[in-house]
Amino acid sequence: MSKKIPTIYFNRCFSSTPQIIKQLLNNHDFRRFKIFISHVCPNNYLQEVADYFEVEPELTGTDYVNYCLDFCLKHKIDLFVPRYNVTTLIDYKEDFERLGVKVMFIGNSETYQVLEDKLKTYETLKETDVVAIPKAFRIEGFADFQNAYQQISNKGGRACLKPISGIGGNGFKEILEDTTEVNELYKTTGSTIAKDRIIRILQNSEKVEPFMVMEYLEGDEYSIDCLGNNGKLVVAVPRRKLDLYRQNIEYHEDLLDLAQKLTKEFSLSYLYNIQVKYHHGQAHLIEINTRMSAGIHKSCFTGVNFLYLAIKQLMGEKVTAPKDVHWDFQIRTTENYDLVAI
């Protein structure tokens, strides 16, 4: 009798997910997996690596949880690597287990509640010596903004704003004091915003969704891809972001030590990502992402097959860091285009 090939379900993947799945399937043990993917819309690249692909209905909250449970039951899923709606899915861990599905959660519900909120993360770490925390303030109105901006600028710092919860750099804007809304008519303002505009919006809005204002960190930025096991760091790879097209893979002992401390502090498991940025020579925490990063496939060029190791761990197997990890090289991104007849 042939052995059942493990089935793995990915929901709402990043556009880069096909690359990490290809690395998983190209593992050195020649192990086979069946890949199941659901997404918000058709996607050629996801469909290319999937044994089964479907477009999700428009659902949120518990309705979406029920969709995932039904998907796992229908397709006899063994392993689930969630990306979307994870803070709700974690509350139904036992429901998945009753179906025989092992879900790649990095921690418990409380862990997600803390790490999905940057201000809660900072508050948790503020009284520890684990990592430096940037000055950050919760903004709910004009008075909050005025106070936060003044405290940062009085010490000679620049300020930026970003969502309290979010993915990647979504919503990040550096606040410019010497730019007016009129000036913004004539230039690209994707990652900047005039201070005057923020003031006008806050003064003319009865209520805004809370956001955060924090000091702008001016040094090098690192993205640290991590694999943990119940608070112990198995392996980590720091990537230094140079620009949109270049990243350096660097052996950085201080950052590896920091990753170990944060893994222990929050008792993290499986795949997660730590974002730090240097400021006045010291690494400051930006955030801990509760999922594998969109760029984790780049870290795999070191010889660490992150997703494969995490899948083995989820299956109950013992995993260790590879003996030979390749360091100190640059990754350059080039654009490719597919031309398709219409």
Short mmCIF file of C-alpha atoms in Angstrom, two decimals:
data_model
loop_
_atom_site.label_atom_id
_atom_site.label_comp_id
_atom_site.label_asym_id
_atom_site.label_seq_id
_atom_site.Cartn_x
_atom_site.Cartn_y
_atom_site.Cartn_z
CA MET A 1 0.00 0.00 0.00
CA SER A 2 1.42 3.40 -1.01
CA LYS A 3 1.98 6.00 1.68
CA LYS A 4 -0.40 8.99 1.64
CA ILE A 5 1.18 12.16 0.30
CA PRO A 6 0.71 14.97 2.88
CA THR A 7 -1.71 17.69 1.81
CA ILE A 8 -0.91 21.34 2.62
CA TYR A 9 -3.39 24.22 2.45
CA PHE A 10 -2.36 27.87 1.93
CA ASN A 11 -4.98 30.64 2.13
CA ARG A 12 -4.69 34.14 0.65
CA CYS A 13 -1.02 33.83 -0.27
CA PHE A 14 1.40 36.61 -1.12
CA SER A 15 2.33 36.99 -4.76
CA SER A 16 5.78 35.61 -3.89
CA THR A 17 4.37 32.43 -2.32
CA PRO A 18 4.84 30.31 -5.49
CA GLN A 19 8.60 30.74 -5.13
CA ILE A 20 8.72 29.50 -1.54
CA ILE A 21 6.39 26.61 -2.45
CA LYS A 22 8.74 25.62 -5.28
CA GLN A 23 11.59 25.59 -2.77
CA LEU A 24 9.50 23.41 -0.45
CA LEU A 25 8.79 20.93 -3.26
CA ASN A 26 12.46 20.94 -4.28
CA ASN A 27 13.56 19.70 -0.84
CA HIS A 28 16.76 17.66 -0.47
CA ASP A 29 14.83 14.66 0.91
CA PHE A 30 12.79 14.40 -2.33
CA ARG A 31 9.59 14.32 -0.27
CA ARG A 32 6.32 14.94 -2.04
CA PHE A 33 3.45 17.16 -0.95
CA LYS A 34 0.10 18.05 -2.49
CA ILE A 35 -0.54 21.79 -2.52
CA PHE A 36 -4.00 23.32 -2.06
CA ILE A 37 -4.49 27.08 -2.39
CA SER A 38 -7.45 29.43 -2.04
CA HIS A 39 -7.20 33.07 -3.04
CA VAL A 40 -9.38 36.14 -3.57
CA CYS A 41 -9.02 36.01 -7.36
CA PRO A 42 -7.52 33.84 -10.10
CA ASN A 43 -3.71 33.91 -10.09
CA ASN A 44 -1.65 32.14 -12.74
CA TYR A 45 1.45 31.82 -10.58
CA LEU A 46 -0.40 30.34 -7.62
CA GLN A 47 -2.35 28.01 -9.89
CA GLU A 48 0.90 26.83 -11.46
CA VAL A 49 2.25 25.43 -8.16
CA ALA A 50 -1.10 24.16 -6.82
CA ASP A 51 -2.53 20.68 -7.22
CA TYR A 52 -5.88 22.32 -6.46
CA PHE A 53 -6.81 26.03 -6.57
CA GLU A 54 -10.07 27.84 -5.94
CA VAL A 55 -11.30 31.42 -5.65
CA GLU A 56 -12.59 32.24 -2.17
CA PRO A 57 -16.02 33.75 -1.53
CA GLU A 58 -16.09 37.20 0.07
CA LEU A 59 -16.18 36.29 3.76
CA THR A 60 -14.77 37.63 7.02
CA GLY A 61 -14.60 36.64 10.69
CA THR A 62 -16.22 33.36 11.74
CA ASP A 63 -17.81 32.91 8.31
CA TYR A 64 -14.31 32.76 6.88
CA VAL A 65 -13.24 30.31 9.61
CA ASN A 66 -16.12 28.02 8.63
CA TYR A 67 -15.02 28.27 5.00
CA CYS A 68 -11.51 27.14 5.96
CA LEU A 69 -12.85 24.29 8.10
CA ASP A 70 -15.08 23.12 5.24
CA PHE A 71 -12.17 23.40 2.80
CA CYS A 72 -9.96 21.24 5.04
CA LEU A 73 -12.70 18.65 5.53
CA LYS A 74 -13.61 18.49 1.84
CA HIS A 75 -10.01 18.12 0.63
CA LYS A 76 -8.70 15.96 3.50
CA ILE A 77 -6.08 18.55 4.43
CA ASP A 78 -3.28 17.45 6.77
CA LEU A 79 -1.40 20.73 7.27
CA PHE A 80 -2.64 24.33 7.11
CA VAL A 81 -0.32 27.34 6.65
CA PRO A 82 -2.63 30.34 7.23
CA ARG A 83 -1.92 33.94 6.23
CA TYR A 84 -5.32 35.66 6.33
CA ASN A 85 -7.68 36.05 9.32
CA VAL A 86 -5.20 34.28 11.60
CA THR A 87 -6.19 36.20 14.75
CA THR A 88 -9.66 34.66 14.41
CA LEU A 89 -8.52 31.25 13.16
CA ILE A 90 -6.35 30.73 16.27
CA ASP A 91 -9.50 30.64 18.43
CA TYR A 92 -10.68 27.60 16.46
CA LYS A 93 -7.47 25.58 16.73
CA GLU A 94 -9.28 22.69 18.43
CA ASP A 95 -11.89 22.58 15.65
CA PHE A 96 -9.11 22.05 13.11
CA GLU A 97 -7.45 19.45 15.32
CA ARG A 98 -10.72 17.51 15.51
CA LEU A 99 -10.53 17.26 11.72
CA GLY A 100 -6.96 15.99 11.99
CA VAL A 101 -5.53 19.26 10.64
CA LYS A 102 -2.30 20.63 12.09
CA VAL A 103 -2.22 24.43 11.75
CA MET A 104 0.99 26.46 11.69
CA PHE A 105 0.26 28.95 14.48
CA ILE A 106 3.32 30.74 15.87
CA GLY A 107 1.82 31.02 19.37
CA ASN A 108 -1.45 31.20 21.30
CA SER A 109 -4.29 33.71 20.95
CA GLU A 110 -2.71 36.12 23.43
CA THR A 111 0.54 36.12 21.45
CA TYR A 112 -1.32 37.12 18.29
CA GLN A 113 -3.27 39.85 20.10
CA VAL A 114 -0.01 41.41 21.30
CA LEU A 115 2.09 41.05 18.15
CA GLU A 116 -0.65 42.15 15.74
CA ASP A 117 -0.74 45.49 17.62
CA LYS A 118 2.58 47.34 17.39
CA LEU A 119 1.83 49.53 20.40
CA LYS A 120 1.00 46.49 22.55
CA THR A 121 4.25 44.88 21.37
CA TYR A 122 6.23 47.98 22.34
CA GLU A 123 4.46 48.21 25.70
CA THR A 124 5.26 44.56 26.45
CA LEU A 125 8.95 45.05 25.66
CA LYS A 126 9.39 48.55 27.07
CA GLU A 127 10.44 47.44 30.55
CA THR A 128 12.79 44.72 29.28
CA ASP A 129 16.35 44.92 27.95
CA VAL A 130 15.58 42.69 24.97
CA VAL A 131 15.53 45.39 22.28
CA ALA A 132 15.37 49.17 21.88
CA ILE A 133 11.86 50.50 21.25
CA PRO A 134 11.16 53.63 19.16
CA LYS A 135 9.15 56.47 20.67
CA ALA A 136 5.58 55.79 19.56
CA PHE A 137 2.19 57.30 20.33
CA ARG A 138 -1.43 56.28 19.78
CA ILE A 139 -3.32 58.94 17.82
CA GLU A 140 -7.09 59.33 18.03
CA GLY A 141 -7.40 63.05 17.33
CA PHE A 142 -5.65 66.37 16.77
CA ALA A 143 -4.54 66.84 20.41
CA ASP A 144 -2.85 63.41 20.40
CA PHE A 145 -1.05 64.21 17.17
CA GLN A 146 0.10 67.62 18.37
CA ASN A 147 1.51 66.13 21.57
CA ALA A 148 3.26 63.23 19.81
CA TYR A 149 4.79 65.39 17.10
CA GLN A 150 6.02 67.93 19.61
CA GLN A 151 7.66 65.31 21.84
CA ILE A 152 9.52 63.82 18.88
CA SER A 153 10.53 67.10 17.22
CA ASN A 154 11.61 68.73 20.51
CA LYS A 155 14.40 66.16 20.69
CA GLY A 156 15.50 66.89 17.13
CA GLY A 157 13.82 63.86 15.61
CA ARG A 158 11.72 63.37 12.52
CA ALA A 159 8.31 61.71 12.72
CA CYS A 160 6.35 59.19 10.68
CA LEU A 161 2.92 57.61 10.86
CA LYS A 162 1.73 54.07 10.27
CA PRO A 163 -1.21 51.79 11.12
CA ILE A 164 -1.17 50.16 14.55
CA SER A 165 -1.83 46.85 12.80
CA GLY A 166 -0.88 46.14 9.23
CA ILE A 167 1.19 44.20 6.73
CA GLY A 168 4.63 45.28 5.58
CA GLY A 169 5.00 48.96 4.76
CA ASN A 170 1.30 49.53 4.08
CA GLY A 171 0.28 52.94 5.38
CA PHE A 172 3.79 54.09 6.31
CA LYS A 173 4.40 57.79 5.67
CA GLU A 174 7.20 60.10 6.71
CA ILE A 175 5.75 63.40 7.97
CA LEU A 176 7.18 66.45 6.17
CA GLU A 177 6.97 69.80 7.92
CA ASP A 178 8.35 71.89 5.06
CA THR A 179 5.88 70.56 2.47
CA THR A 180 2.37 71.91 1.98
CA GLU A 181 -0.69 70.25 0.48
CA VAL A 182 -0.24 72.50 -2.55
CA ASN A 183 3.33 71.19 -3.02
CA GLU A 184 1.96 67.65 -2.92
CA LEU A 185 -0.06 68.33 -6.06
CA TYR A 186 3.17 68.34 -8.05
CA LYS A 187 5.07 65.33 -6.73
CA THR A 188 4.71 61.67 -5.85
CA THR A 189 3.84 61.32 -2.18
CA GLY A 190 3.50 57.57 -1.70
CA SER A 191 5.67 57.34 1.42
CA THR A 192 5.44 60.96 2.61
CA ILE A 193 2.68 63.25 3.84
CA ALA A 194 2.57 66.98 4.61
CA LYS A 195 2.12 67.79 8.28
CA ASP A 196 -0.47 70.40 7.22
CA ARG A 197 -2.63 67.69 5.65
CA ILE A 198 -2.65 65.56 8.81
CA ILE A 199 -3.65 68.59 10.88
CA ARG A 200 -6.47 69.51 8.47
CA ILE A 201 -7.81 65.94 8.42
CA LEU A 202 -7.75 65.60 12.21
CA GLN A 203 -9.26 69.02 12.84
CA ASN A 204 -12.10 68.33 10.42
CA SER A 205 -12.90 64.75 11.43
CA GLU A 206 -15.14 63.83 14.32
CA LYS A 207 -13.57 60.40 14.58
CA VAL A 208 -10.63 58.64 12.93
CA GLU A 209 -9.40 55.08 13.11
CA PRO A 210 -6.54 55.15 15.65
CA PHE A 211 -3.06 55.15 14.13
CA MET A 212 0.43 55.64 15.49
CA VAL A 213 3.02 58.37 15.18
CA MET A 214 6.59 57.36 15.94
CA GLU A 215 10.10 58.68 15.60
CA TYR A 216 11.60 58.13 12.16
CA LEU A 217 14.49 55.68 12.33
CA GLU A 218 17.28 56.74 9.99
CA GLY A 219 19.68 53.78 9.76
CA ASP A 220 19.86 50.44 7.97
CA GLU A 221 16.74 48.26 7.94
CA TYR A 222 16.85 44.49 8.39
CA SER A 223 14.24 41.82 7.84
CA ILE A 224 15.03 38.69 9.89
CA ASP A 225 13.35 35.48 8.74
CA CYS A 226 13.02 33.06 11.65
CA LEU A 227 12.11 29.47 12.44
CA GLY A 228 11.37 28.82 16.11
CA ASN A 229 10.32 25.89 18.25
CA ASN A 230 8.46 26.70 21.48
CA GLY A 231 10.61 29.70 22.34
CA LYS A 232 13.89 28.37 20.97
CA LEU A 233 15.33 29.80 17.77
CA VAL A 234 16.18 27.05 15.30
CA VAL A 235 17.60 29.26 12.56
CA ALA A 236 17.40 32.90 11.42
CA VAL A 237 18.63 34.85 8.41
CA PRO A 238 18.91 38.67 8.39
CA ARG A 239 18.38 40.51 5.10
CA ARG A 240 19.53 44.14 4.83
CA LYS A 241 17.24 46.18 2.61
CA LEU A 242 19.22 48.44 0.28
CA ASP A 243 16.41 49.51 -2.05
CA LEU A 244 13.48 48.00 -3.95
CA TYR A 245 15.75 45.80 -6.05
CA ARG A 246 18.71 44.84 -3.83
CA GLN A 247 19.09 43.08 -0.50
CA ASN A 248 22.18 41.80 1.28
CA ILE A 249 22.24 38.51 3.15
CA GLU A 250 24.55 39.22 6.09
CA TYR A 251 25.87 37.26 9.05
CA HIS A 252 25.07 39.64 11.90
CA GLU A 253 25.64 38.06 15.31
CA ASP A 254 23.87 40.85 17.21
CA LEU A 255 20.71 40.39 15.13
CA LEU A 256 20.80 36.61 15.52
CA ASP A 257 21.08 37.10 19.28
CA LEU A 258 18.17 39.56 19.17
CA ALA A 259 16.06 37.05 17.23
CA GLN A 260 16.79 34.43 19.89
CA LYS A 261 15.76 36.80 22.71
CA LEU A 262 12.49 37.77 21.02
CA THR A 263 11.72 34.14 20.20
CA LYS A 264 12.14 33.29 23.88
CA GLU A 265 10.26 36.37 25.13
CA PHE A 266 7.11 35.47 23.17
CA SER A 267 7.65 31.67 23.07
CA LEU A 268 7.43 31.66 19.27
CA SER A 269 7.25 28.66 16.95
CA TYR A 270 7.39 27.97 13.22
CA LEU A 271 7.80 30.86 10.76
CA TYR A 272 7.75 34.55 11.67
CA ASN A 273 9.64 37.68 10.70
CA ILE A 274 11.32 40.38 12.77
CA GLN A 275 11.75 43.87 11.33
CA VAL A 276 14.40 46.12 12.88
CA LYS A 277 15.99 49.40 11.92
CA TYR A 278 19.11 51.03 13.27
CA HIS A 279 18.96 54.47 14.85
CA HIS A 280 21.99 56.19 16.38
CA GLY A 281 23.89 52.90 16.10
CA GLN A 282 21.32 50.78 17.94
CA ALA A 283 18.83 48.26 16.53
CA HIS A 284 15.22 49.31 17.21
CA LEU A 285 12.28 46.97 16.78
CA ILE A 286 9.77 47.94 14.10
CA GLU A 287 7.52 44.89 14.39
CA ILE A 288 7.28 41.12 14.68
CA ASN A 289 5.24 39.69 11.81
CA THR A 290 3.17 36.66 12.84
CA ARG A 291 3.68 34.87 9.52
CA MET A 292 6.45 34.05 7.11
CA SER A 293 7.55 37.14 5.21
CA ALA A 294 6.83 37.77 1.55
CA GLY A 295 10.59 37.76 0.96
CA ILE A 296 11.45 34.56 2.82
CA HIS A 297 12.31 32.81 -0.45
CA LYS A 298 15.30 35.17 -0.71
CA SER A 299 16.62 33.96 2.64
CA CYS A 300 16.41 30.40 1.33
CA PHE A 301 19.34 31.14 -1.00
CA THR A 302 21.49 30.67 2.11
CA GLY A 303 20.67 26.97 1.97
CA VAL A 304 17.97 27.17 4.65
CA ASN A 305 14.73 25.74 3.23
CA PHE A 306 12.56 27.57 5.76
CA LEU A 307 9.14 26.30 4.73
CA TYR A 308 10.29 22.69 4.40
CA LEU A 309 11.85 22.75 7.88
CA ALA A 310 8.68 24.32 9.32
CA ILE A 311 6.48 21.70 7.62
CA LYS A 312 8.65 18.90 9.03
CA GLN A 313 8.35 20.47 12.48
CA LEU A 314 4.57 20.76 12.10
CA MET A 315 4.49 17.05 11.27
CA GLY A 316 6.20 16.31 14.58
CA GLU A 317 9.69 15.71 13.23
CA LYS A 318 12.84 17.06 14.84
CA VAL A 319 14.54 19.80 12.83
CA THR A 320 17.88 21.55 13.20
CA ALA A 321 19.64 24.34 11.37
CA PRO A 322 21.63 23.27 8.29
CA LYS A 323 25.34 22.82 8.96
CA ASP A 324 26.35 24.90 5.97
CA VAL A 325 24.59 28.27 5.77
CA HIS A 326 25.87 30.60 3.05
CA TRP A 327 26.37 34.22 4.13
CA ASP A 328 27.42 37.60 2.79
CA PHE A 329 26.03 37.93 -0.71
CA GLN A 330 23.67 40.28 -2.51
CA ILE A 331 20.33 39.44 -4.09
CA ARG A 332 19.27 41.56 -7.05
CA THR A 333 15.68 41.47 -8.26
CA THR A 334 14.96 41.65 -12.00
CA GLU A 335 11.57 41.99 -13.63
CA ASN A 336 10.12 39.33 -15.91
CA TYR A 337 7.04 39.61 -18.09
CA ASP A 338 4.77 36.98 -19.64
CA LEU A 339 3.15 37.85 -22.97
CA VAL A 340 -0.15 36.04 -23.51
CA ALA A 341 -2.37 36.25 -26.58
CA ILE A 342 -5.85 37.72 -25.94
#
